[in-house]
CSV table of C-alpha atoms in Angstrom, one decimal:
chain,number,residue,atom,x,y,z
T,25,UNK,CA,242.1,50.8,-83.0
T,26,UNK,CA,244.9,52.8,-84.6
T,27,UNK,CA,244.9,56.1,-86.5
T,28,UNK,CA,246.1,55.8,-90.1
T,29,UNK,CA,247.9,59.1,-90.6
T,30,UNK,CA,248.4,59.8,-94.3
T,31,UNK,CA,250.7,62.7,-95.2
T,32,UNK,CA,249.6,64.4,-98.4
T,33,UNK,CA,251.3,67.0,-100.5
T,34,UNK,CA,250.5,68.6,-103.9
T,35,UNK,CA,251.1,66.2,-106.8
T,36,UNK,CA,251.1,63.1,-104.7
T,37,UNK,CA,250.2,60.0,-106.8
T,38,UNK,CA,246.5,59.1,-106.5
T,39,UNK,CA,246.7,55.3,-106.2
T,40,UNK,CA,249.7,55.4,-103.9
T,41,UNK,CA,247.3,56.7,-101.2
T,42,UNK,CA,243.9,55.3,-102.1
T,43,UNK,CA,245.0,51.7,-102.8
T,44,UNK,CA,246.2,51.2,-99.2
T,45,UNK,CA,243.3,53.4,-97.9
T,46,UNK,CA,240.8,51.2,-99.7
T,47,UNK,CA,242.2,48.1,-98.0
T,48,UNK,CA,243.0,49.4,-94.5
T,49,UNK,CA,240.0,51.7,-94.4
T,50,UNK,CA,237.6,48.7,-94.8
T,51,UNK,CA,238.8,47.4,-91.4
T,52,UNK,CA,236.8,50.0,-89.6
T,53,UNK,CA,237.5,48.5,-86.1
T,54,UNK,CA,241.3,48.5,-86.8
T,55,UNK,CA,242.2,51.6,-88.7
T,56,UNK,CA,240.9,55.2,-88.7
T,57,UNK,CA,242.1,57.0,-91.8
T,58,UNK,CA,243.2,60.6,-91.3
T,59,UNK,CA,244.6,63.0,-93.9
T,60,UNK,CA,247.2,65.6,-93.1
T,61,UNK,CA,249.5,68.0,-94.9
T,62,UNK,CA,252.1,70.5,-93.8
T,63,UNK,CA,249.7,73.5,-94.0
T,64,UNK,CA,246.3,71.8,-94.1
T,65,UNK,CA,243.5,72.6,-96.5
T,66,UNK,CA,242.9,71.2,-100.0
T,67,UNK,CA,245.8,69.2,-101.4
T,68,UNK,CA,245.6,68.0,-105.0
T,69,UNK,CA,247.1,64.8,-106.5
T,70,UNK,CA,248.8,64.6,-109.9
T,71,UNK,CA,245.6,63.3,-111.3
T,72,UNK,CA,243.6,66.3,-110.0
T,73,UNK,CA,242.0,64.8,-106.9
T,74,UNK,CA,241.3,67.5,-104.4
T,75,UNK,CA,241.5,66.1,-100.8
T,76,UNK,CA,240.7,68.1,-97.6
T,77,UNK,CA,243.5,67.8,-95.1
T,78,UNK,CA,244.2,68.9,-91.5
T,79,UNK,CA,247.5,70.7,-90.7
T,80,UNK,CA,250.2,68.4,-89.2
T,81,UNK,CA,250.6,70.9,-86.4
T,82,UNK,CA,247.1,69.8,-85.1
T,83,UNK,CA,247.9,66.0,-85.1
T,84,UNK,CA,247.6,64.7,-81.6
T,85,UNK,CA,247.4,61.0,-82.2
T,86,UNK,CA,249.3,58.7,-79.8
T,87,UNK,CA,248.9,55.4,-81.6
T,88,UNK,CA,249.2,55.5,-85.4
T,89,UNK,CA,250.4,53.9,-88.6
T,90,UNK,CA,252.1,56.4,-90.9
T,91,UNK,CA,251.4,56.3,-94.6
T,92,UNK,CA,253.7,58.2,-97.0
T,93,UNK,CA,252.9,58.2,-100.7
T,94,UNK,CA,255.1,59.0,-103.6
T,95,UNK,CA,254.5,61.2,-106.6
T,96,UNK,CA,256.0,63.9,-108.7
T,97,UNK,CA,255.5,66.3,-105.8
T,98,UNK,CA,258.1,64.3,-103.9
T,99,UNK,CA,260.8,65.8,-106.1
T,100,UNK,CA,260.4,69.2,-104.6
T,101,UNK,CA,260.0,67.9,-101.0
T,102,UNK,CA,262.9,65.6,-100.8
T,103,UNK,CA,265.2,68.4,-99.6
T,104,UNK,CA,262.5,70.6,-98.0
T,105,UNK,CA,263.6,71.9,-94.7
T,106,UNK,CA,260.1,72.0,-93.4
T,107,UNK,CA,258.7,68.8,-94.8
T,108,UNK,CA,261.5,66.4,-94.0
T,109,UNK,CA,261.8,67.3,-90.3
T,110,UNK,CA,258.0,67.1,-90.0
T,111,UNK,CA,257.9,63.5,-91.4
T,112,UNK,CA,260.9,62.6,-89.3
T,113,UNK,CA,259.1,63.6,-86.1
T,114,UNK,CA,256.0,61.6,-87.3
T,115,UNK,CA,258.0,58.6,-88.2
T,116,UNK,CA,259.8,58.5,-84.9
T,117,UNK,CA,256.5,58.1,-83.0
T,118,UNK,CA,254.7,55.8,-85.5
T,119,UNK,CA,254.0,52.2,-84.5
T,120,UNK,CA,254.3,51.3,-88.2
T,121,UNK,CA,255.4,53.1,-91.3
T,122,UNK,CA,254.2,52.3,-94.8
T,123,UNK,CA,255.6,54.0,-97.9
T,124,UNK,CA,254.5,53.6,-101.5
T,125,UNK,CA,256.6,54.2,-104.5
T,126,UNK,CA,258.9,57.2,-104.0
T,127,UNK,CA,257.5,57.7,-100.5
T,128,UNK,CA,260.5,55.7,-99.5
T,129,UNK,CA,262.9,58.3,-100.9
T,130,UNK,CA,261.2,60.9,-98.8
T,131,UNK,CA,261.4,58.6,-95.7
T,132,UNK,CA,265.1,58.0,-96.5
T,133,UNK,CA,265.9,61.7,-95.9
T,134,UNK,CA,264.8,61.4,-92.3
T,135,UNK,CA,267.6,58.9,-91.6
T,136,UNK,CA,265.2,56.4,-90.3
T,137,UNK,CA,265.9,53.9,-93.1
T,138,UNK,CA,269.7,54.0,-92.6
T,139,UNK,CA,270.9,50.4,-92.4
T,140,UNK,CA,267.5,49.0,-93.2
T,141,UNK,CA,266.2,47.2,-96.2
T,142,UNK,CA,263.7,49.0,-98.4
T,143,UNK,CA,262.4,49.3,-102.0
T,144,UNK,CA,260.9,52.0,-104.2
T,145,UNK,CA,259.5,52.7,-107.7
T,146,UNK,CA,261.2,50.7,-110.4
T,147,UNK,CA,261.2,53.3,-113.2
T,148,UNK,CA,263.0,55.9,-111.1
T,149,UNK,CA,265.0,53.4,-109.0
T,150,UNK,CA,268.2,55.2,-109.8
T,151,UNK,CA,267.0,57.9,-107.4
T,152,UNK,CA,267.7,55.5,-104.5
T,153,UNK,CA,271.4,56.1,-105.1
T,154,UNK,CA,271.0,59.4,-103.4
T,155,UNK,CA,270.4,57.5,-100.1
T,156,UNK,CA,273.4,55.0,-100.0
T,157,UNK,CA,272.9,54.3,-96.3
T,158,UNK,CA,269.8,52.4,-97.1
T,159,UNK,CA,269.9,48.7,-98.2
T,160,UNK,CA,267.8,49.1,-101.4
T,161,UNK,CA,266.3,45.9,-102.9
T,162,UNK,CA,265.6,46.4,-106.6
T,163,UNK,CA,263.6,43.2,-107.1
T,164,UNK,CA,260.8,43.2,-104.5
T,165,UNK,CA,257.1,44.0,-104.7
T,166,UNK,CA,257.4,45.2,-101.1
T,167,UNK,CA,260.0,45.0,-98.3
T,168,UNK,CA,259.4,44.6,-94.6
T,169,UNK,CA,262.1,45.6,-92.1
T,170,UNK,CA,260.8,45.5,-88.6
T,171,UNK,CA,257.9,48.0,-88.4
T,172,UNK,CA,258.7,49.6,-91.7
T,173,UNK,CA,257.0,48.5,-94.9
T,174,UNK,CA,258.2,50.0,-98.3
T,175,UNK,CA,256.6,49.1,-101.6
T,176,UNK,CA,257.4,49.4,-105.3
T,177,UNK,CA,255.5,51.8,-107.6
T,178,UNK,CA,251.9,52.8,-107.3
T,179,UNK,CA,249.7,49.7,-107.4
T,180,UNK,CA,252.3,47.8,-105.3
T,181,UNK,CA,251.0,49.7,-102.3
T,182,UNK,CA,247.8,47.5,-102.4
T,183,UNK,CA,249.8,44.3,-102.3
T,184,UNK,CA,251.9,45.7,-99.4
T,185,UNK,CA,248.8,46.9,-97.5
T,186,UNK,CA,247.3,43.4,-97.7
T,187,UNK,CA,250.7,41.9,-96.6
T,188,UNK,CA,250.6,44.3,-93.6
T,189,UNK,CA,247.1,43.2,-92.7
T,190,UNK,CA,248.2,39.5,-93.0
T,191,UNK,CA,251.2,40.2,-90.7
T,192,UNK,CA,249.4,42.1,-88.1
T,193,UNK,CA,245.9,40.7,-88.2
T,194,UNK,CA,246.3,37.3,-89.9
T,195,UNK,CA,246.3,35.9,-93.4
T,196,UNK,CA,242.6,35.0,-93.4
T,197,UNK,CA,241.5,38.6,-92.9
T,198,UNK,CA,243.9,39.9,-95.7
T,199,UNK,CA,242.6,37.2,-98.0
T,200,UNK,CA,239.0,38.1,-97.2
T,201,UNK,CA,239.6,41.8,-97.9
T,202,UNK,CA,241.2,41.0,-101.2
T,203,UNK,CA,238.1,39.0,-102.2
T,204,UNK,CA,235.7,41.7,-101.0
T,205,UNK,CA,237.4,44.2,-103.3
T,206,UNK,CA,237.7,41.6,-106.1
T,207,UNK,CA,241.4,42.0,-106.2
T,208,UNK,CA,243.9,39.3,-107.3
T,209,UNK,CA,246.4,39.9,-104.6
T,210,UNK,CA,250.1,39.3,-105.4
T,211,UNK,CA,250.8,37.7,-102.0
T,212,UNK,CA,254.5,37.1,-102.7
T,213,UNK,CA,256.7,40.2,-101.8
T,214,UNK,CA,259.4,38.6,-104.0
T,215,UNK,CA,257.2,38.5,-107.1
T,216,UNK,CA,258.1,41.7,-108.9
T,217,UNK,CA,257.8,41.5,-112.7
T,218,UNK,CA,258.4,45.2,-113.1
T,219,UNK,CA,261.9,45.2,-111.7
T,220,UNK,CA,263.0,43.5,-114.9
T,221,UNK,CA,261.7,46.4,-117.1
T,222,UNK,CA,264.2,48.8,-115.8
T,223,UNK,CA,267.4,46.8,-115.1
R,25,UNK,CA,240.7,66.3,-124.7
R,26,UNK,CA,237.6,65.2,-122.7
R,27,UNK,CA,236.4,66.0,-119.3
R,28,UNK,CA,236.2,63.1,-117.0
R,29,UNK,CA,233.1,63.9,-114.9
R,30,UNK,CA,233.1,61.8,-111.7
R,31,UNK,CA,229.9,61.8,-109.6
R,32,UNK,CA,230.6,61.4,-105.9
R,33,UNK,CA,228.2,60.9,-103.0
R,34,UNK,CA,228.8,60.2,-99.4
R,35,UNK,CA,229.9,56.6,-98.7
R,36,UNK,CA,231.2,56.0,-102.2
R,37,UNK,CA,233.8,53.2,-102.4
R,38,UNK,CA,237.3,54.7,-102.5
R,39,UNK,CA,239.0,52.5,-105.1
R,40,UNK,CA,235.9,52.5,-107.4
R,41,UNK,CA,236.8,56.1,-108.1
R,42,UNK,CA,240.6,56.4,-107.7
R,43,UNK,CA,241.6,53.3,-109.5
R,44,UNK,CA,240.1,54.6,-112.8
R,45,UNK,CA,241.2,58.1,-112.0
R,46,UNK,CA,244.8,57.0,-111.5
R,47,UNK,CA,244.8,55.4,-114.9
R,48,UNK,CA,242.8,58.0,-116.9
R,49,UNK,CA,244.2,60.9,-115.0
R,50,UNK,CA,247.8,60.0,-116.1
R,51,UNK,CA,246.7,60.7,-119.7
R,52,UNK,CA,246.8,64.4,-119.2
R,53,UNK,CA,246.4,65.3,-122.9
R,54,UNK,CA,243.3,63.0,-123.1
R,55,UNK,CA,241.2,63.3,-119.9
R,56,UNK,CA,240.6,66.1,-117.4
R,57,UNK,CA,239.3,64.7,-114.1
R,58,UNK,CA,236.5,66.7,-112.5
R,59,UNK,CA,234.7,65.8,-109.3
R,60,UNK,CA,231.0,66.6,-108.8
R,61,UNK,CA,228.2,65.9,-106.4
R,62,UNK,CA,224.6,66.8,-106.2
R,63,UNK,CA,225.1,69.7,-103.7
R,64,UNK,CA,228.9,70.3,-104.1
R,65,UNK,CA,231.3,70.6,-101.1
R,66,UNK,CA,233.1,67.9,-99.3
R,67,UNK,CA,232.0,64.4,-100.0
R,68,UNK,CA,233.5,61.5,-97.9
R,69,UNK,CA,234.1,57.9,-99.0
R,70,UNK,CA,233.3,54.9,-96.9
R,71,UNK,CA,237.0,54.8,-96.1
R,72,UNK,CA,236.9,58.4,-94.8
R,73,UNK,CA,238.4,60.2,-97.8
R,74,UNK,CA,237.2,63.8,-97.9
R,75,UNK,CA,237.0,65.0,-101.5
R,76,UNK,CA,236.1,68.5,-102.6
R,77,UNK,CA,233.4,68.6,-105.2
R,78,UNK,CA,231.6,71.1,-107.4
R,79,UNK,CA,227.7,71.1,-107.5
R,80,UNK,CA,226.3,69.3,-110.5
R,81,UNK,CA,224.2,72.4,-111.3
R,82,UNK,CA,227.5,74.2,-112.3
R,83,UNK,CA,228.6,71.5,-114.8
R,84,UNK,CA,228.9,73.0,-118.2
R,85,UNK,CA,231.0,70.5,-120.0
R,86,UNK,CA,230.0,69.6,-123.5
R,87,UNK,CA,232.4,66.7,-124.1
R,88,UNK,CA,232.8,64.3,-121.3
R,89,UNK,CA,233.2,60.7,-120.0
R,90,UNK,CA,230.9,60.0,-117.1
R,91,UNK,CA,232.3,57.9,-114.2
R,92,UNK,CA,229.8,56.5,-111.6
R,93,UNK,CA,231.2,54.6,-108.6
R,94,UNK,CA,229.5,52.2,-106.4
R,95,UNK,CA,229.6,52.0,-102.6
R,96,UNK,CA,227.3,51.6,-99.6
R,97,UNK,CA,226.0,55.1,-100.2
R,98,UNK,CA,224.4,53.8,-103.4
R,99,UNK,CA,221.8,51.9,-101.3
R,100,UNK,CA,220.2,55.2,-100.3
R,101,UNK,CA,220.5,56.8,-103.7
R,102,UNK,CA,219.1,54.1,-105.9
R,103,UNK,CA,215.6,55.4,-105.5
R,104,UNK,CA,216.4,59.1,-104.8
R,105,UNK,CA,214.2,61.4,-106.8
R,106,UNK,CA,216.9,64.1,-107.1
R,107,UNK,CA,220.0,61.9,-107.7
R,108,UNK,CA,218.7,59.5,-110.3
R,109,UNK,CA,217.3,62.3,-112.6
R,110,UNK,CA,220.6,64.1,-112.2
R,111,UNK,CA,222.6,61.2,-113.4
R,112,UNK,CA,220.1,60.4,-116.2
R,113,UNK,CA,220.6,63.8,-117.6
R,114,UNK,CA,224.4,63.5,-117.3
R,115,UNK,CA,224.3,60.0,-118.9
R,116,UNK,CA,222.2,61.2,-121.8
R,117,UNK,CA,224.8,63.7,-122.8
R,118,UNK,CA,228.0,61.7,-122.1
R,119,UNK,CA,230.2,60.4,-124.9
R,120,UNK,CA,231.1,57.4,-122.8
R,121,UNK,CA,229.8,56.1,-119.5
R,122,UNK,CA,232.0,54.1,-117.1
R,123,UNK,CA,230.5,52.5,-113.9
R,124,UNK,CA,232.3,50.5,-111.2
R,125,UNK,CA,230.8,48.0,-108.9
R,126,UNK,CA,227.2,49.0,-107.9
R,127,UNK,CA,227.5,52.1,-109.9
R,128,UNK,CA,225.8,50.1,-112.6
R,129,UNK,CA,222.8,49.6,-110.3
R,130,UNK,CA,222.5,53.4,-110.0
R,131,UNK,CA,222.8,53.7,-113.8
R,132,UNK,CA,220.2,51.0,-114.3
R,133,UNK,CA,217.6,53.3,-112.6
R,134,UNK,CA,218.0,55.9,-115.3
R,135,UNK,CA,216.7,53.4,-117.9
R,136,UNK,CA,219.7,53.9,-120.1
R,137,UNK,CA,220.9,50.3,-119.5
R,138,UNK,CA,217.6,48.8,-120.6
R,139,UNK,CA,218.2,46.1,-123.2
R,140,UNK,CA,221.9,46.5,-122.8
R,141,UNK,CA,224.5,44.1,-121.4
R,142,UNK,CA,226.2,45.1,-118.1
R,143,UNK,CA,227.8,43.7,-115.0
R,144,UNK,CA,228.2,44.7,-111.3
R,145,UNK,CA,229.7,43.7,-108.0
R,146,UNK,CA,229.7,40.0,-107.5
R,147,UNK,CA,229.0,39.8,-103.7
R,148,UNK,CA,225.7,41.8,-104.1
R,149,UNK,CA,224.9,40.6,-107.6
R,150,UNK,CA,221.4,39.6,-106.5
R,151,UNK,CA,220.7,43.4,-106.4
R,152,UNK,CA,220.8,43.3,-110.2
R,153,UNK,CA,217.4,41.5,-110.1
R,154,UNK,CA,215.8,44.8,-109.3
R,155,UNK,CA,216.6,45.9,-112.8
R,156,UNK,CA,215.3,43.0,-115.0
R,157,UNK,CA,215.3,45.1,-118.2
R,158,UNK,CA,219.1,44.9,-118.2
R,159,UNK,CA,221.0,41.9,-119.6
R,160,UNK,CA,223.2,41.3,-116.6
R,161,UNK,CA,226.4,39.2,-117.1
R,162,UNK,CA,227.4,37.5,-113.9
R,163,UNK,CA,230.7,36.3,-115.1
R,164,UNK,CA,232.7,39.2,-116.5
R,165,UNK,CA,235.4,41.4,-115.2
R,166,UNK,CA,233.9,44.2,-117.2
R,167,UNK,CA,231.3,44.5,-120.0
R,168,UNK,CA,231.3,46.8,-122.9
R,169,UNK,CA,228.1,47.7,-124.7
R,170,UNK,CA,228.5,50.4,-127.2
R,171,UNK,CA,229.7,53.5,-125.3
R,172,UNK,CA,228.8,52.0,-121.9
R,173,UNK,CA,231.4,50.2,-119.8
R,174,UNK,CA,230.4,48.5,-116.6
R,175,UNK,CA,232.8,46.7,-114.3
R,176,UNK,CA,232.7,44.2,-111.4
R,177,UNK,CA,233.5,45.1,-107.9
R,178,UNK,CA,236.0,47.8,-106.7
R,179,UNK,CA,239.4,46.8,-108.2
R,180,UNK,CA,237.8,45.7,-111.5
R,181,UNK,CA,237.4,49.3,-112.3
R,182,UNK,CA,241.1,49.5,-113.0
R,183,UNK,CA,241.1,46.7,-115.5
R,184,UNK,CA,238.0,48.3,-117.2
R,185,UNK,CA,239.7,51.7,-117.3
R,186,UNK,CA,242.7,50.1,-119.0
R,187,UNK,CA,240.4,48.3,-121.4
R,188,UNK,CA,238.7,51.6,-122.2
R,189,UNK,CA,242.1,53.2,-122.9
R,190,UNK,CA,242.9,50.2,-125.2
R,191,UNK,CA,239.7,50.6,-127.1
R,192,UNK,CA,239.8,54.3,-127.6
R,193,UNK,CA,243.5,55.1,-127.7
R,194,UNK,CA,245.1,51.8,-128.6
R,195,UNK,CA,246.5,48.8,-126.7
R,196,UNK,CA,250.1,50.0,-126.6
R,197,UNK,CA,249.1,53.1,-124.6
R,198,UNK,CA,247.0,51.0,-122.1
R,199,UNK,CA,249.9,48.5,-121.7
R,200,UNK,CA,252.3,51.4,-121.1
R,201,UNK,CA,250.1,52.9,-118.4
R,202,UNK,CA,249.8,49.5,-116.7
R,203,UNK,CA,253.6,49.2,-116.6
R,204,UNK,CA,254.0,52.8,-115.4
R,205,UNK,CA,251.8,52.1,-112.4
R,206,UNK,CA,253.4,48.6,-112.0
R,207,UNK,CA,250.0,47.0,-112.3
R,208,UNK,CA,249.5,43.4,-113.5
R,209,UNK,CA,246.5,44.3,-115.8
R,210,UNK,CA,243.9,41.6,-116.2
R,211,UNK,CA,243.4,42.3,-119.9
R,212,UNK,CA,240.7,39.7,-120.5
R,213,UNK,CA,237.2,41.0,-119.7
R,214,UNK,CA,236.0,37.4,-119.5
R,215,UNK,CA,238.5,36.5,-116.8
R,216,UNK,CA,236.5,36.9,-113.5
R,217,UNK,CA,237.6,34.5,-110.7
R,218,UNK,CA,235.3,36.3,-108.3
R,219,UNK,CA,232.1,35.4,-110.0
R,220,UNK,CA,232.6,31.8,-108.8
R,221,UNK,CA,232.7,32.9,-105.2
R,222,UNK,CA,229.1,33.9,-105.1
R,223,UNK,CA,227.3,31.6,-107.5
């Protein structure tokens, strides 16, 4: 059993978080979803979802998967001298890191993605140029580099989460979860019809 | 502008709510997402998401869309003599009603679906037999009957929400939203590959 440490901030993108949480949170003997933010308390998504969080200072998990969502709130945090060191510390001790959408831009600021392959939201892909040390892949539904999984925009987080389940726990379980939630899983990380929209 | 009144209860299914909220909540000049529960306070999904809610007694919206999710918590509520009258009253005054997964079973208990067409989760479709006055459609991604939209399980709520946007605000806007969230929208309410899994 691993904790699933999700870092929230105001104006995170709703589905970036709750797509993967739906999938991983169903595997109750594998993942324990926990919600944190820098200061704790209620954090609200761009779509007005108020989520109760614990302060990161109180996190004492020793075995966890880290989930970092994207969202318009990331714009303010990308150079925040409290937030970036906090997620760097978290990322350094995570067994696995999952980012959705512009969550990978946040993660890039920790230096942990340097020299690694990653992807991000397609509409704002130009933002990746601010992290030239990362090997960005423009055409990818999600990218796996070792223990780091980065996905494209918003709904891509679900396909990535199922891919993560397939890698760690076997394809049959991932397929079963996709059927349980009646989701037509895009199983191919190279199938990315949205990359062509913003060439 | 309409309020989007979402009724939560403990052990609601995460994506039943936040799939449609992602889609409708992006249309900030059209829908205002609000989260309610019978008693108010923190309500937690089956996947451990703690959401802050207002008590239904404090709702004073006059123009709203009602969203009712499914989930394992619905099993306890389906014959609850506080909950069902509360959603009946809400449903009677809603401009539109959207249900996801077993949310349609909850709605069936209000009598509002009697003589109307509807669908529900495919894995537990047998549960629909407890509401024989409803014209249940086993093979449907979602069903529209007048102002009532009911969807299949979990992720089907996203396809239905986009269908609702297309009906009310035009196909181009729904298509645009699906691209913004990098979602391969199943646009055909008759395309339901999951109905065949549980014949």
